[in-house]
Coordinates of N, CA and C in Angstrom, one line a residue:
Chain A
D85 N -20.6 -25.0 34.9 CA -19.2 -25.4 34.7 C -18.2 -24.3 35.1
A86 N -17.2 -24.6 35.8 CA -16.2 -23.6 36.2 C -15.5 -23.1 35.0
K87 N -15.2 -21.7 35.0 CA -14.5 -21.2 33.9 C -13.0 -21.2 34.2
T88 N -12.2 -21.3 33.2 CA -10.7 -21.3 33.4 C -10.0 -20.2 32.7
T89 N -8.8 -19.9 33.2 CA -8.0 -18.9 32.5 C -6.6 -19.5 32.4
Q90 N -6.1 -19.6 31.2 CA -4.8 -20.1 30.9 C -4.0 -19.1 30.1
P91 N -2.7 -19.0 30.2 CA -2.0 -18.1 29.3 C -2.1 -18.7 27.9
P92 N -2.2 -17.8 26.9 CA -2.4 -18.3 25.5 C -1.2 -19.1 25.0
S93 N 0.0 -18.7 25.4 CA 1.2 -19.4 24.9 C 2.3 -19.3 25.9
M94 N 3.2 -20.3 25.8 CA 4.4 -20.4 26.7 C 5.5 -21.0 25.9
D95 N 6.7 -20.7 26.2 CA 7.9 -21.3 25.7 C 8.7 -22.0 26.8
C96 N 9.3 -23.1 26.5 CA 10.1 -23.8 27.5 C 11.3 -24.4 26.7
A97 N 12.5 -24.3 27.3 CA 13.7 -25.0 26.7 C 13.6 -26.5 26.9
E98 N 14.0 -27.2 25.9 CA 14.1 -28.6 26.0 C 14.9 -29.1 27.2
G99 N 14.4 -30.1 27.9 CA 15.2 -30.6 29.1 C 14.8 -29.9 30.4
R100 N 14.2 -28.7 30.3 CA 13.8 -28.0 31.5 C 12.4 -28.4 31.9
A101 N 12.0 -28.0 33.1 CA 10.6 -28.3 33.5 C 9.7 -27.2 32.9
A102 N 8.6 -27.7 32.4 CA 7.5 -26.8 31.9 C 6.4 -26.7 33.0
N103 N 6.1 -25.5 33.4 CA 5.1 -25.3 34.4 C 3.9 -24.5 33.8
L104 N 2.8 -25.2 33.6 CA 1.7 -24.6 33.0 C 0.6 -24.2 34.0
P105 N 0.3 -22.9 34.2 CA -0.7 -22.5 35.2 C -2.1 -22.5 34.6
C106 N -3.1 -22.7 35.6 CA -4.5 -22.6 35.2 C -5.2 -22.0 36.4
N107 N -6.0 -21.0 36.1 CA -6.9 -20.4 37.1 C -8.3 -20.9 37.0
H108 N -8.8 -21.5 38.1 CA -10.2 -22.0 38.0 C -10.9 -21.6 39.3
S109 N -11.0 -20.3 39.5 CA -11.5 -19.7 40.8 C -12.9 -20.1 41.1
T110 N -13.7 -20.4 40.1 CA -15.1 -20.7 40.3 C -15.4 -22.2 40.4
I111 N -14.3 -23.0 40.6 CA -14.5 -24.5 40.7 C -15.4 -24.8 41.9
S112 N -16.3 -25.8 41.7 CA -17.1 -26.2 42.8 C -16.5 -27.4 43.5
G113 N -17.1 -27.7 44.6 CA -16.4 -28.7 45.5 C -16.3 -30.1 45.0
N114 N -17.2 -30.5 44.0 CA -17.1 -31.9 43.5 C -16.4 -31.9 42.2
E115 N -15.9 -30.8 41.7 CA -15.2 -30.8 40.4 C -13.7 -31.2 40.5
Y116 N -13.3 -32.2 39.7 CA -11.9 -32.5 39.6 C -11.3 -31.5 38.6
V117 N -10.0 -31.4 38.6 CA -9.3 -30.7 37.5 C -8.6 -31.7 36.6
Y118 N -9.0 -31.7 35.3 CA -8.4 -32.6 34.4 C -7.5 -31.8 33.4
W119 N -6.4 -32.4 33.0 CA -5.5 -31.8 32.1 C -5.4 -32.7 30.8
Y120 N -5.6 -32.1 29.7 CA -5.4 -32.8 28.4 C -4.4 -32.0 27.6
R121 N -3.9 -32.7 26.6 CA -3.1 -31.9 25.6 C -3.5 -32.4 24.2
Q122 N -3.3 -31.6 23.2 CA -3.6 -31.9 21.8 C -2.4 -31.5 21.0
I123 N -1.7 -32.6 20.5 CA -0.6 -32.4 19.6 C -1.3 -32.2 18.2
H124 N -0.6 -31.4 17.4 CA -1.1 -31.0 16.1 C -1.7 -32.1 15.3
S125 N -3.0 -31.9 14.9 CA -3.7 -32.9 14.0 C -4.0 -34.2 14.7
Q126 N -4.0 -34.2 16.0 CA -4.4 -35.4 16.7 C -5.5 -35.1 17.6
G127 N -6.2 -36.2 18.2 CA -7.2 -36.0 19.2 C -6.5 -35.7 20.5
P128 N -7.3 -35.1 21.5 CA -6.8 -34.8 22.8 C -6.3 -36.0 23.5
Q129 N -5.2 -35.8 24.3 CA -4.7 -36.9 25.1 C -4.8 -36.6 26.5
Y130 N -5.3 -37.5 27.3 CA -5.5 -37.3 28.7 C -4.1 -37.3 29.4
I131 N -3.9 -36.4 30.3 CA -2.6 -36.4 31.0 C -2.7 -36.8 32.5
I132 N -3.5 -36.1 33.2 CA -3.6 -36.3 34.7 C -4.8 -35.6 35.2
H133 N -5.3 -36.0 36.4 CA -6.4 -35.2 37.0 C -6.3 -35.3 38.5
G134 N -6.9 -34.4 39.2 CA -6.9 -34.4 40.7 C -8.0 -33.6 41.3
L135 N -8.3 -33.9 42.6 CA -9.3 -33.2 43.3 C -8.8 -32.1 44.2
K136 N -8.0 -32.6 45.2 CA -7.4 -31.7 46.2 C -5.9 -31.9 46.3
N137 N -5.5 -33.2 46.3 CA -4.1 -33.5 46.6 C -3.3 -33.4 45.3
N138 N -2.0 -33.2 45.5 CA -1.1 -33.2 44.3 C -1.1 -34.6 43.8
E139 N -0.9 -34.7 42.5 CA -0.9 -36.0 41.8 C 0.3 -36.1 40.9
T140 N 0.8 -37.3 40.7 CA 2.0 -37.5 39.8 C 1.7 -38.8 39.1
N141 N 2.0 -38.8 37.8 CA 2.1 -40.1 37.0 C 3.3 -40.0 36.1
E142 N 3.3 -41.0 35.2 CA 4.5 -41.1 34.4 C 4.6 -39.9 33.4
M143 N 3.6 -39.2 33.2 CA 3.6 -38.1 32.2 C 3.9 -36.7 32.9
A144 N 3.3 -36.5 34.1 CA 3.4 -35.2 34.6 C 3.0 -35.2 36.1
S145 N 3.2 -34.0 36.7 CA 2.7 -33.8 38.1 C 1.7 -32.7 38.1
L146 N 0.7 -32.8 39.0 CA -0.3 -31.7 39.1 C -0.3 -31.2 40.5
I147 N -0.1 -29.9 40.6 CA -0.1 -29.2 41.9 C -1.4 -28.4 42.0
I148 N -2.2 -28.6 43.0 CA -3.5 -27.9 43.2 C -3.3 -27.1 44.4
T149 N -3.7 -25.8 44.4 CA -3.5 -24.9 45.6 C -4.6 -25.4 46.6
E150 N -4.3 -25.0 47.8 CA -5.1 -25.4 48.9 C -6.6 -25.0 48.8
D151 N -6.7 -23.8 48.3 CA -8.1 -23.3 48.1 C -8.7 -23.8 46.8
R152 N -8.0 -24.5 46.0 CA -8.4 -25.2 44.7 C -8.8 -24.2 43.7
K153 N -8.4 -22.9 43.8 CA -8.7 -22.0 42.8 C -7.7 -21.9 41.6
S154 N -6.6 -22.6 41.8 CA -5.7 -22.7 40.6 C -4.9 -24.0 40.7
S155 N -4.3 -24.3 39.6 CA -3.4 -25.5 39.6 C -2.3 -25.3 38.6
T156 N -1.3 -26.1 38.7 CA -0.1 -26.1 37.8 C 0.2 -27.5 37.3
L157 N 0.3 -27.6 36.0 CA 0.7 -28.9 35.4 C 2.2 -28.7 35.2
I158 N 3.0 -29.8 35.7 CA 4.4 -29.7 35.5 C 4.9 -30.9 34.7
L159 N 5.6 -30.6 33.6 CA 6.2 -31.6 32.8 C 7.7 -31.5 33.2
P160 N 8.2 -32.5 33.9 CA 9.5 -32.4 34.6 C 10.7 -32.2 33.6
H161 N 10.7 -32.8 32.5 CA 11.8 -32.7 31.6 C 11.3 -32.6 30.2
A162 N 10.9 -31.4 29.8 CA 10.2 -31.2 28.5 C 11.1 -31.7 27.3
T163 N 10.4 -32.3 26.4 CA 11.0 -32.7 25.1 C 10.3 -32.0 24.0
L164 N 10.9 -32.1 22.8 CA 10.2 -31.5 21.6 C 8.8 -32.1 21.4
R165 N 8.7 -33.3 21.7 CA 7.4 -34.0 21.5 C 6.3 -33.5 22.5
D166 N 6.7 -32.7 23.4 CA 5.7 -32.1 24.4 C 5.1 -30.8 23.8
T167 N 5.5 -30.4 22.6 CA 4.9 -29.2 22.0 C 3.5 -29.6 21.6
A168 N 2.5 -28.8 22.2 CA 1.1 -29.1 22.0 C 0.3 -28.0 22.7
V169 N -1.0 -28.1 22.5 CA -1.9 -27.2 23.3 C -2.4 -27.9 24.5
Y170 N -2.3 -27.3 25.6 CA -2.6 -27.9 26.9 C -3.9 -27.3 27.5
Y171 N -4.8 -28.2 27.8 CA -6.1 -27.7 28.3 C -6.3 -28.1 29.8
C172 N -6.8 -27.2 30.6 CA -7.1 -27.4 32.0 C -8.7 -27.4 32.0
I173 N -9.3 -28.5 32.5 CA -10.7 -28.6 32.4 C -11.3 -29.1 33.8
P174 N -12.0 -28.2 34.5 CA -12.7 -28.7 35.7 C -14.0 -29.5 35.3
R175 N -14.2 -30.6 35.9 CA -15.4 -31.5 35.6 C -15.8 -32.3 36.8
S176 N -17.1 -32.3 37.0 CA -17.7 -33.2 38.0 C -17.8 -34.6 37.5
P177 N -17.6 -35.6 38.4 CA -17.8 -37.0 38.0 C -19.2 -37.3 37.5
R178 N -20.2 -36.5 37.9 CA -21.5 -36.7 37.4 C -21.7 -36.3 35.9
D179 N -20.8 -35.4 35.5 CA -21.0 -34.9 34.1 C -20.1 -35.6 33.2
D180 N -20.6 -36.1 32.1 CA -19.8 -36.8 31.1 C -19.2 -35.8 30.1
K181 N -19.8 -34.7 29.9 CA -19.4 -33.7 28.9 C -18.1 -33.0 29.3
I182 N -17.3 -32.7 28.3 CA -16.1 -31.9 28.5 C -16.2 -30.7 27.6
I183 N -16.1 -29.5 28.2 CA -16.1 -28.3 27.4 C -14.7 -27.7 27.4
F184 N -14.2 -27.5 26.2 CA -12.8 -27.1 26.1 C -12.7 -25.5 26.1
G185 N -11.8 -25.0 26.8 CA -11.4 -23.6 26.7 C -10.4 -23.4 25.6
K186 N -9.6 -22.3 25.6 CA -8.7 -22.0 24.6 C -7.3 -22.7 24.8
G187 N -7.0 -23.0 26.1 CA -5.8 -23.7 26.4 C -4.5 -22.9 26.3
T188 N -3.4 -23.5 26.5 CA -2.1 -22.9 26.4 C -1.3 -23.6 25.3
R189 N -0.8 -22.9 24.4 CA 0.1 -23.4 23.3 C 1.5 -23.4 23.9
L190 N 2.0 -24.6 24.1 CA 3.4 -24.8 24.7 C 4.3 -25.1 23.5
H191 N 5.4 -24.2 23.4 CA 6.4 -24.5 22.5 C 7.7 -24.9 23.2
I192 N 8.2 -26.1 22.9 CA 9.4 -26.5 23.5 C 10.5 -26.2 22.5
L193 N 11.5 -25.4 23.0 CA 12.6 -24.9 22.1 C 13.8 -25.8 22.2
P194 N 14.4 -26.1 21.1 CA 15.6 -26.9 21.1 C 16.8 -26.2 21.7
Chain B
G236 N -5.6 -49.6 28.9 CA -6.5 -48.4 29.1 C -7.5 -48.3 28.1
A237 N -8.5 -47.5 28.3 CA -9.6 -47.3 27.4 C -9.1 -46.7 26.1
V238 N -9.6 -47.3 25.0 CA -9.2 -46.8 23.6 C -10.4 -46.5 22.8
V239 N -10.3 -45.4 22.1 CA -11.4 -44.9 21.2 C -10.8 -44.8 19.8
S240 N -11.4 -45.4 18.9 CA -10.9 -45.4 17.5 C -11.9 -44.7 16.6
Q241 N -11.4 -43.9 15.6 CA -12.2 -43.2 14.6 C -11.8 -43.7 13.2
H242 N -12.8 -43.7 12.4 CA -12.5 -44.1 11.0 C -13.5 -43.3 10.1
P243 N -13.0 -42.8 9.0 CA -11.6 -42.8 8.5 C -10.8 -41.7 9.2
S244 N -9.5 -41.7 8.9 CA -8.7 -40.6 9.5 C -8.8 -39.3 8.7
W245 N -9.0 -39.5 7.4 CA -9.2 -38.3 6.6 C -10.1 -38.7 5.4
V246 N -10.9 -37.7 4.9 CA -11.7 -38.0 3.8 C -11.9 -36.7 3.0
I247 N -11.8 -36.9 1.6 CA -12.0 -35.8 0.7 C -13.2 -36.2 -0.2
C248 N -14.2 -35.3 -0.3 CA -15.3 -35.6 -1.2 C -15.8 -34.3 -1.8
K249 N -16.7 -34.6 -2.7 CA -17.3 -33.5 -3.5 C -18.4 -32.8 -2.7
S250 N -18.7 -31.6 -3.0 CA -19.8 -30.9 -2.4 C -21.1 -31.5 -2.7
G251 N -22.0 -31.7 -1.8 CA -23.3 -32.3 -2.0 C -23.4 -33.7 -1.6
T252 N -22.2 -34.4 -1.3 CA -22.3 -35.8 -0.9 C -22.4 -35.8 0.6
S253 N -22.8 -37.0 1.1 CA -22.9 -37.3 2.5 C -21.7 -38.1 2.9
V254 N -21.2 -37.8 4.1 CA -20.0 -38.5 4.6 C -20.3 -39.1 6.0
K255 N -19.9 -40.4 6.2 CA -20.1 -41.0 7.5 C -18.8 -41.2 8.2
I256 N -18.8 -40.8 9.5 CA -17.6 -41.0 10.3 C -17.9 -42.0 11.5
E257 N -17.1 -43.0 11.7 CA -17.4 -43.9 12.8 C -16.5 -43.7 14.0
C258 N -17.1 -43.9 15.1 CA -16.3 -43.8 16.4 C -16.6 -45.1 17.2
R259 N -15.5 -45.8 17.5 CA -15.7 -47.1 18.3 C -14.9 -47.1 19.6
S260 N -15.6 -47.6 20.6 CA -14.8 -47.9 21.8 C -14.3 -49.3 21.7
L261 N -13.0 -49.5 21.8 CA -12.4 -50.8 21.5 C -12.4 -51.8 22.6
D262 N -12.3 -51.3 23.8 CA -12.2 -52.3 24.9 C -13.1 -52.0 26.1
F263 N -14.2 -51.2 25.8 CA -15.2 -51.0 26.8 C -16.5 -50.6 26.1
Q264 N -17.6 -50.7 26.8 CA -18.9 -50.3 26.2 C -19.2 -48.9 26.7
A265 N -19.7 -48.1 25.7 CA -19.9 -46.7 26.0 C -21.4 -46.4 25.7
T266 N -22.2 -46.1 26.8 CA -23.5 -45.7 26.5 C -23.7 -44.3 26.0
T267 N -22.6 -43.5 26.2 CA -22.6 -42.1 25.8 C -21.3 -41.8 25.1
M268 N -21.4 -41.2 23.9 CA -20.2 -40.7 23.2 C -20.4 -39.3 22.8
F269 N -19.4 -38.6 22.5 CA -19.5 -37.2 22.2 C -18.8 -36.8 20.9
W270 N -19.4 -35.9 20.2 CA -18.8 -35.5 18.9 C -18.4 -34.0 19.0
Y271 N -17.2 -33.7 18.6 CA -16.6 -32.4 18.6 C -16.2 -32.0 17.1
R272 N -16.1 -30.7 16.9 CA -15.6 -30.2 15.7 C -14.6 -29.1 16.0
Q273 N -13.5 -29.1 15.2 CA -12.4 -28.2 15.4 C -12.0 -27.5 14.1
F274 N -12.1 -26.2 14.1 CA -11.6 -25.4 12.9 C -10.1 -25.0 13.2
P275 N -9.4 -24.7 12.1 CA -7.9 -24.4 12.3 C -7.7 -23.3 13.4
K276 N -6.7 -23.6 14.2 CA -6.3 -22.6 15.2 C -7.4 -22.3 16.3
Q277 N -8.4 -23.1 16.3 CA -9.5 -22.9 17.3 C -9.5 -24.1 18.3
S278 N -10.3 -24.0 19.3 CA -10.4 -25.1 20.3 C -11.5 -26.0 19.8
L279 N -11.6 -27.2 20.5 CA -12.7 -28.1 20.2 C -14.0 -27.6 20.6
M280 N -15.0 -27.7 19.7 CA -16.4 -27.3 20.0 C -17.3 -28.5 20.1
L281 N -18.0 -28.7 21.2 CA -18.9 -29.8 21.4 C -20.1 -29.7 20.5
M282 N -20.3 -30.7 19.7 CA -21.5 -30.6 18.8 C -22.7 -31.3 19.3
A283 N -22.5 -32.5 19.9 CA -23.6 -33.3 20.3 C -23.2 -34.5 21.2
T284 N -24.1 -34.9 22.0 CA -24.0 -36.1 22.8 C -24.7 -37.3 22.2
S285 N -24.0 -38.4 21.9 CA -24.6 -39.5 21.3 C -25.0 -40.5 22.4
N286 N -26.3 -40.9 22.4 CA -26.8 -41.8 23.5 C -27.2 -43.1 22.9
E287 N -26.7 -44.2 23.4 CA -27.0 -45.5 22.9 C -28.5 -45.8 23.0
G288 N -29.1 -46.2 21.9 CA -30.5 -46.6 21.9 C -31.5 -45.4 22.0
S289 N -31.0 -44.2 21.9 CA -32.0 -43.1 21.9 C -31.4 -41.9 21.1
K290 N -32.2 -40.8 21.0 CA -31.8 -39.7 20.2 C -30.6 -39.0 20.7
A291 N -29.8 -38.4 19.8 CA -28.7 -37.6 20.3 C -29.2 -36.3 20.8
T292 N -28.3 -35.7 21.6 CA -28.6 -34.4 22.2 C -27.7 -33.4 21.5
Y293 N -28.2 -32.4 20.8 CA -27.3 -31.5 20.1 C -27.1 -30.2 20.9
E294 N -25.9 -29.6 20.7 CA -25.7 -28.3 21.4 C -26.3 -27.2 20.5
Q295 N -26.5 -26.1 21.2 CA -27.2 -25.0 20.6 C -26.4 -24.6 19.3
G296 N -27.2 -24.4 18.2 CA -26.6 -23.9 17.0 C -26.1 -25.0 16.1
V297 N -26.2 -26.2 16.5 CA -25.8 -27.4 15.7 C -27.0 -27.9 15.0
E298 N -27.0 -28.0 13.7 CA -28.2 -28.5 12.9 C -28.3 -30.0 13.0
K299 N -29.3 -30.5 13.6 CA -29.4 -32.0 13.8 C -29.8 -32.7 12.5
D300 N -30.4 -32.0 11.5 CA -30.7 -32.6 10.2 C -29.4 -32.6 9.3
K301 N -28.5 -31.8 9.7 CA -27.2 -31.7 8.9 C -26.2 -32.7 9.4
F302 N -26.2 -32.9 10.7 CA -25.2 -33.8 11.4 C -26.0 -34.9 12.0
L303 N -26.2 -36.0 11.3 CA -27.0 -37.1 11.8 C -26.1 -38.0 12.7
I304 N -26.6 -38.3 13.9 CA -25.9 -39.2 14.8 C -26.7 -40.4 15.1
N305 N -26.0 -41.6 15.0 CA -26.6 -42.9 15.3 C -25.7 -43.6 16.2
H306 N -26.3 -44.1 17.3 CA -25.5 -44.8 18.3 C -26.2 -46.2 18.6
A307 N -26.1 -47.0 17.6 CA -26.9 -48.3 17.5 C -26.4 -49.4 18.4
S308 N -25.1 -49.3 18.8 CA -24.6 -50.3 19.7 C -23.8 -49.7 20.8
L309 N -23.4 -50.5 21.8 CA -22.6 -49.9 22.9 C -21.2 -49.7 22.6
T310 N -20.8 -50.0 21.4 CA -19.4 -49.7 21.0 C -19.2 -48.9 19.7
L311 N -20.3 -48.4 19.2 CA -20.2 -47.7 17.9 C -21.2 -46.5 17.8
S312 N -20.7 -45.3 17.5 CA -21.5 -44.2 17.2 C -21.0 -43.7 15.8
T313 N -22.0 -43.2 15.0 CA -21.6 -42.7 13.7 C -22.2 -41.3 13.6
L314 N -21.4 -40.4 12.9 CA -21.7 -39.1 12.6 C -21.8 -39.0 11.1
T315 N -22.9 -38.6 10.5 CA -23.1 -38.4 9.1 C -23.3 -37.0 8.8
V316 N -22.4 -36.4 8.0 CA -22.5 -35.0 7.5 C -23.3 -35.1 6.2
T317 N -24.5 -34.6 6.2 CA -25.3 -34.8 5.0 C -25.2 -33.6 4.1
S318 N -25.2 -33.8 2.8 CA -25.1 -32.8 1.8 C -24.0 -31.8 2.2
A319 N -22.8 -32.4 2.3 CA -21.7 -31.6 2.8 C -21.3 -30.5 1.8
H320 N -20.9 -29.4 2.4 CA -20.4 -28.2 1.6 C -19.0 -27.8 2.1
P321 N -18.3 -27.0 1.4 CA -17.0 -26.6 1.8 C -16.9 -26.0 3.3
E322 N -17.9 -25.4 3.7 CA -17.9 -24.8 5.1 C -18.0 -25.9 6.2
D323 N -18.3 -27.1 5.7 CA -18.3 -28.3 6.7 C -16.9 -28.9 6.8
S324 N -16.0 -28.4 6.0 CA -14.6 -28.9 6.1 C -14.1 -28.6 7.5
S325 N -13.6 -29.6 8.2 CA -13.2 -29.4 9.6 C -12.5 -30.7 10.1
F326 N -12.1 -30.6 11.4 CA -11.5 -31.8 12.0 C -12.6 -32.3 13.0
Y327 N -13.1 -33.5 12.9 CA -14.1 -34.0 13.7 C -13.5 -35.1 14.7
I328 N -13.9 -34.9 15.9 CA -13.3 -35.8 17.0 C -14.4 -36.4 17.8
C329 N -14.2 -37.6 18.2 CA -15.2 -38.2 19.1 C -14.5 -38.6 20.5
S330 N -15.3 -38.7 21.5 CA -14.8 -39.2 22.8 C -15.8 -40.0 23.5
A331 N -15.3 -40.8 24.5 CA -16.2 -41.7 25.3 C -15.4 -42.0 26.6
R332 N -16.2 -42.5 27.5 CA -15.5 -43.0 28.7 C -16.3 -44.1 29.3
V333 N -15.6 -44.9 30.1 CA -16.3 -46.1 30.7 C -17.4 -45.5 31.6
P334 N -18.7 -46.1 31.4 CA -19.8 -45.6 32.1 C -19.7 -45.8 33.6
L335 N -20.3 -44.9 34.4 CA -20.3 -45.0 35.8 C -19.0 -45.3 36.4
A336 N -18.0 -44.6 35.9 CA -16.6 -44.8 36.3 C -16.1 -43.7 37.2
G337 N -17.0 -43.0 37.8 CA -16.5 -42.0 38.8 C -15.7 -40.9 38.1
D338 N -14.5 -40.7 38.6 CA -13.7 -39.6 38.1 C -12.8 -40.0 36.9
Q339 N -13.0 -41.2 36.4 CA -12.1 -41.6 35.3 C -12.3 -40.7 34.0
P340 N -11.3 -40.5 33.3 CA -11.3 -39.5 32.2 C -12.0 -39.9 31.0
Q341 N -12.4 -39.0 30.1 CA -12.8 -39.2 28.8 C -11.6 -39.6 27.9
H342 N -11.8 -40.4 26.9 CA -10.8 -40.8 26.0 C -11.2 -40.4 24.6
F343 N -10.3 -39.9 23.8 CA -10.6 -39.3 22.5 C -10.1 -40.1 21.4
G344 N -10.8 -40.1 20.3 CA -10.3 -40.7 19.1 C -9.2 -39.8 18.4
D345 N -8.6 -40.2 17.4 CA -7.5 -39.5 16.7 C -8.1 -38.4 15.7
G346 N -9.4 -38.4 15.6 CA -10.0 -37.4 14.7 C -10.1 -37.8 13.3
T347 N -11.0 -37.1 12.6 CA -11.2 -37.3 11.1 C -11.1 -36.0 10.5
R348 N -10.2 -35.8 9.5 CA -10.1 -34.6 8.8 C -11.0 -34.7 7.6
L349 N -12.0 -33.8 7.5 CA -12.9 -33.8 6.4 C -12.7 -32.6 5.5
S350 N -12.5 -32.9 4.2 CA -12.3 -31.8 3.3 C -13.3 -31.9 2.2
I351 N -14.1 -30.9 2.0 CA -15.2 -30.9 1.0 C -14.7 -29.9 -0.1
L352 N -14.7 -30.5 -1.4 CA -14.2 -29.7 -2.5 C -15.4 -29.0 -3.2

């Protein structure tokens, strides 16, 4: 499994875009990048995933560098409810297991 | 979308008792489910893989006689913490995904907070 590096914590002002980086320099060719978040005392929530191309859904956008060694999750207009721990997880479709790293604790400031 | 439900949400019990936690896939059949444990201010730690109709696969360091897993149907896996002690107090979370669904994501339950007195 590819290892990831994420900043331990970040702050973002409410209403601004939150950009969460993830380094996954050892990602292999068939591994997608998945992003989950965990709000306090809840189970992880799936946000978005991608392989090579940038992706967007109703929750967020995912920007993956051309060499696939890093990615950025973008929450376009952060709200207080986006305060959570965000996890970046490379995973191959053949593997069902998800191994969590330490993630980034995002604080949205009023 | 795929929904995973856990029950109970929280449980408090006395030391020495056994506690059963249920994980259900509500709108799909899951041949494989996963159990995680999370201590305060730490990340989720994978405990075991629950396989429908066969024995669970435990991660290194997880006592299989302590944490009994049963996956008797395609929509239900149970985790039983046997002879629970205060150090077993934790947040237990399960996950599953639609089988053979390519890159589709895992979905997680809302977790069970276990407190052993």
